[in-house]
Amino acid sequence: MESQKDFMEANPPALRKLFKDSAVAKLLDFLTLYRDFDYSKVEICRNSGVAWKTLFRIWPLMKEYGLVVETRRVGRAVMYRLNVESPIVKALWDLAFQIAKHDAAKTVKEEVKVTV
C-alpha cells in the first residue's frame, strides 16, 4: 500500500508546485489534503516529509496565524488538523484551486496539441 508521503511525492499538490519544496508548503499541502483527519506532530512530520526540527521551528507561526487547531489529546500526544474556519486557510484553498485550474488547462492544451 502506498503511503501518504509517497503519494504526495508522486503527485505534488498545488501549493508545493508553486513554492517548490518549502517546508510550509509541504505542511499545508499535507494538512489540506487530509483536512478531515487529525494528526500528532510526529505523524505530520512523517507524512509531510518535513523534519522534526523544521516543524518545531515553523509550528508556532502556523498556530499564531490560526492555520492549525488542536483537536484532542491521545495519551501524551496532542492531535492537530487544519483550521478550516480560518480566512487565511480559505484564501490558501482558493490559491491552490487556481493553481490546479491553471495546470489542468495547460494539460488539456498539451493533449490537444499531441492528438491533432
C-alpha atoms as a printed R data frame, in Angstrom:
    type eleno elety resid chain resno       x      y       z
1   ATOM     1    CA   MET     A     1   0.000  0.000   0.000
2   ATOM     2    CA   GLU     A     2   1.332  3.403  -0.991
3   ATOM     3    CA   SER     A     3   1.993  5.761   1.901
4   ATOM     4    CA   GLN     A     4   0.621  9.290   2.008
5   ATOM     5    CA   LYS     A     5   4.154 10.672   1.689
6   ATOM     6    CA   ASP     A     6   4.885  8.553  -1.410
7   ATOM     7    CA   PHE     A     7   1.594  9.605  -2.994
8   ATOM     8    CA   MET     A     8   2.314 13.294  -2.394
9   ATOM     9    CA   GLU     A     9   5.821 12.991  -3.867
10  ATOM    10    CA   ALA     A    10   4.494 11.279  -6.994
11  ATOM    11    CA   ASN     A    11   1.617 13.773  -7.365
12  ATOM    12    CA   PRO     A    12   2.797 17.108  -5.945
13  ATOM    13    CA   PRO     A    13  -0.127 19.217  -4.730
14  ATOM    14    CA   ALA     A    14  -0.707 22.738  -5.975
15  ATOM    15    CA   LEU     A    15   0.994 24.743  -3.236
16  ATOM    16    CA   ARG     A    16   4.125 22.623  -3.402
17  ATOM    17    CA   LYS     A    17   4.300 23.240  -7.153
18  ATOM    18    CA   LEU     A    18   4.289 26.998  -6.571
19  ATOM    19    CA   PHE     A    19   6.526 27.139  -3.510
20  ATOM    20    CA   LYS     A    20   8.723 24.194  -4.557
21  ATOM    21    CA   ASP     A    21   9.966 22.203  -1.573
22  ATOM    22    CA   SER     A    22   9.237 24.817   1.067
23  ATOM    23    CA   ALA     A    23   8.556 23.180   4.419
24  ATOM    24    CA   VAL     A    24   5.499 25.376   4.932
25  ATOM    25    CA   ALA     A    25   4.127 24.318   1.539
26  ATOM    26    CA   LYS     A    26   4.693 20.652   2.409
27  ATOM    27    CA   LEU     A    27   2.885 21.059   5.722
28  ATOM    28    CA   LEU     A    28  -0.020 22.987   4.223
29  ATOM    29    CA   ASP     A    29  -0.390 20.565   1.326
30  ATOM    30    CA   PHE     A    30  -0.483 17.575   3.662
31  ATOM    31    CA   LEU     A    31  -2.906 19.208   6.079
32  ATOM    32    CA   THR     A    32  -5.104 20.414   3.207
33  ATOM    33    CA   LEU     A    33  -5.279 17.028   1.506
34  ATOM    34    CA   TYR     A    34  -6.126 15.254   4.753
35  ATOM    35    CA   ARG     A    35  -8.073 18.064   6.430
36  ATOM    36    CA   ASP     A    36 -10.798 15.738   7.715
37  ATOM    37    CA   PHE     A    37  -8.358 13.914   9.981
38  ATOM    38    CA   ASP     A    38  -6.231 14.955  12.918
39  ATOM    39    CA   TYR     A    39  -2.588 14.035  13.387
40  ATOM    40    CA   SER     A    40   0.125 14.273  16.002
41  ATOM    41    CA   LYS     A    41   3.204 16.341  15.192
42  ATOM    42    CA   VAL     A    42   5.183 13.117  14.690
43  ATOM    43    CA   GLU     A    43   2.628 11.879  12.135
44  ATOM    44    CA   ILE     A    44   2.612 15.261  10.411
45  ATOM    45    CA   CYS     A    45   6.417 15.139  10.078
46  ATOM    46    CA   ARG     A    46   6.395 11.572   8.801
47  ATOM    47    CA   ASN     A    47   3.614 12.098   6.255
48  ATOM    48    CA   SER     A    48   4.557 15.557   5.000
49  ATOM    49    CA   GLY     A    49   8.280 14.905   4.644
50  ATOM    50    CA   VAL     A    50   9.226 17.782   6.955
51  ATOM    51    CA   ALA     A    51  11.962 17.201   9.528
52  ATOM    52    CA   TRP     A    52  11.044 17.400  13.209
53  ATOM    53    CA   LYS     A    53  13.452 20.298  13.810
54  ATOM    54    CA   THR     A    54  11.892 22.233  10.931
55  ATOM    55    CA   LEU     A    55   8.373 21.564  12.190
56  ATOM    56    CA   PHE     A    56   9.410 22.688  15.665
57  ATOM    57    CA   ARG     A    57  10.648 25.981  14.147
58  ATOM    58    CA   ILE     A    58   7.590 26.579  11.909
59  ATOM    59    CA   TRP     A    59   4.779 25.323  14.162
60  ATOM    60    CA   PRO     A    60   4.473 28.420  16.413
61  ATOM    61    CA   LEU     A    61   3.971 30.577  13.315
62  ATOM    62    CA   MET     A    62   1.301 28.236  11.970
63  ATOM    63    CA   LYS     A    63  -0.513 28.403  15.314
64  ATOM    64    CA   GLU     A    64  -0.112 32.191  15.508
65  ATOM    65    CA   TYR     A    65  -1.788 32.627  12.113
66  ATOM    66    CA   GLY     A    66  -4.531 30.184  13.062
67  ATOM    67    CA   LEU     A    67  -3.665 27.669  10.338
68  ATOM    68    CA   VAL     A    68  -3.879 24.681  12.679
69  ATOM    69    CA   VAL     A    69  -6.059 23.836  15.650
70  ATOM    70    CA   GLU     A    70  -5.665 21.376  18.478
71  ATOM    71    CA   THR     A    71  -8.432 18.787  18.283
72  ATOM    72    CA   ARG     A    72  -7.795 16.357  21.134
73  ATOM    73    CA   ARG     A    73  -5.210 14.535  23.189
74  ATOM    74    CA   VAL     A    74  -4.384 10.849  22.832
75  ATOM    75    CA   GLY     A    75  -2.249  9.889  25.798
76  ATOM    76    CA   ARG     A    76   0.605 12.395  25.734
77  ATOM    77    CA   ALA     A    77   0.188 13.201  22.038
78  ATOM    78    CA   VAL     A    78  -1.651 16.355  21.019
79  ATOM    79    CA   MET     A    79  -3.621 15.967  17.800
80  ATOM    80    CA   TYR     A    80  -3.947 18.783  15.255
81  ATOM    81    CA   ARG     A    81  -5.734 19.442  11.996
82  ATOM    82    CA   LEU     A    82  -6.057 22.270   9.512
83  ATOM    83    CA   ASN     A    83  -8.247 25.126  10.761
84  ATOM    84    CA   VAL     A    84 -10.899 25.110   8.030
85  ATOM    85    CA   GLU     A    85 -12.597 28.161   9.589
86  ATOM    86    CA   SER     A    86  -9.536 30.383   9.147
87  ATOM    87    CA   PRO     A    87  -9.832 33.104   6.471
88  ATOM    88    CA   ILE     A    88  -6.145 32.557   5.686
89  ATOM    89    CA   VAL     A    89  -6.736 28.849   5.077
90  ATOM    90    CA   LYS     A    90  -9.711 29.679   2.857
91  ATOM    91    CA   ALA     A    91  -7.522 32.064   0.843
92  ATOM    92    CA   LEU     A    92  -4.859 29.355   0.512
93  ATOM    93    CA   TRP     A    93  -7.530 26.920  -0.743
94  ATOM    94    CA   ASP     A    94  -8.522 29.479  -3.370
95  ATOM    95    CA   LEU     A    95  -4.881 29.866  -4.377
96  ATOM    96    CA   ALA     A    96  -4.398 26.086  -4.590
97  ATOM    97    CA   PHE     A    97  -7.596 25.792  -6.662
98  ATOM    98    CA   GLN     A    98  -6.434 28.469  -9.104
99  ATOM    99    CA   ILE     A    99  -3.045 26.765  -9.476
100 ATOM   100    CA   ALA     A   100  -4.714 23.392 -10.113
101 ATOM   101    CA   LYS     A   101  -7.102 25.013 -12.608
102 ATOM   102    CA   HIS     A   102  -4.156 26.593 -14.442
103 ATOM   103    CA   ASP     A   103  -2.297 23.264 -14.540
104 ATOM   104    CA   ALA     A   104  -5.406 21.449 -15.810
105 ATOM   105    CA   ALA     A   105  -5.883 23.969 -18.621
106 ATOM   106    CA   LYS     A   106  -2.216 23.629 -19.559
107 ATOM   107    CA   THR     A   107  -2.517 19.825 -19.612
108 ATOM   108    CA   VAL     A   108  -5.605 19.978 -21.845
109 ATOM   109    CA   LYS     A   109  -3.766 22.265 -24.296
110 ATOM   110    CA   GLU     A   110  -0.810 19.869 -24.386
111 ATOM   111    CA   GLU     A   111  -3.118 16.901 -25.040
112 ATOM   112    CA   VAL     A   112  -4.860 18.768 -27.864
113 ATOM   113    CA   LYS     A   113  -1.502 19.548 -29.488
114 ATOM   114    CA   VAL     A   114  -0.500 15.901 -29.332
115 ATOM   115    CA   THR     A   115  -3.764 14.492 -30.717
116 ATOM   116    CA   VAL     A   116  -4.192 16.988 -33.569
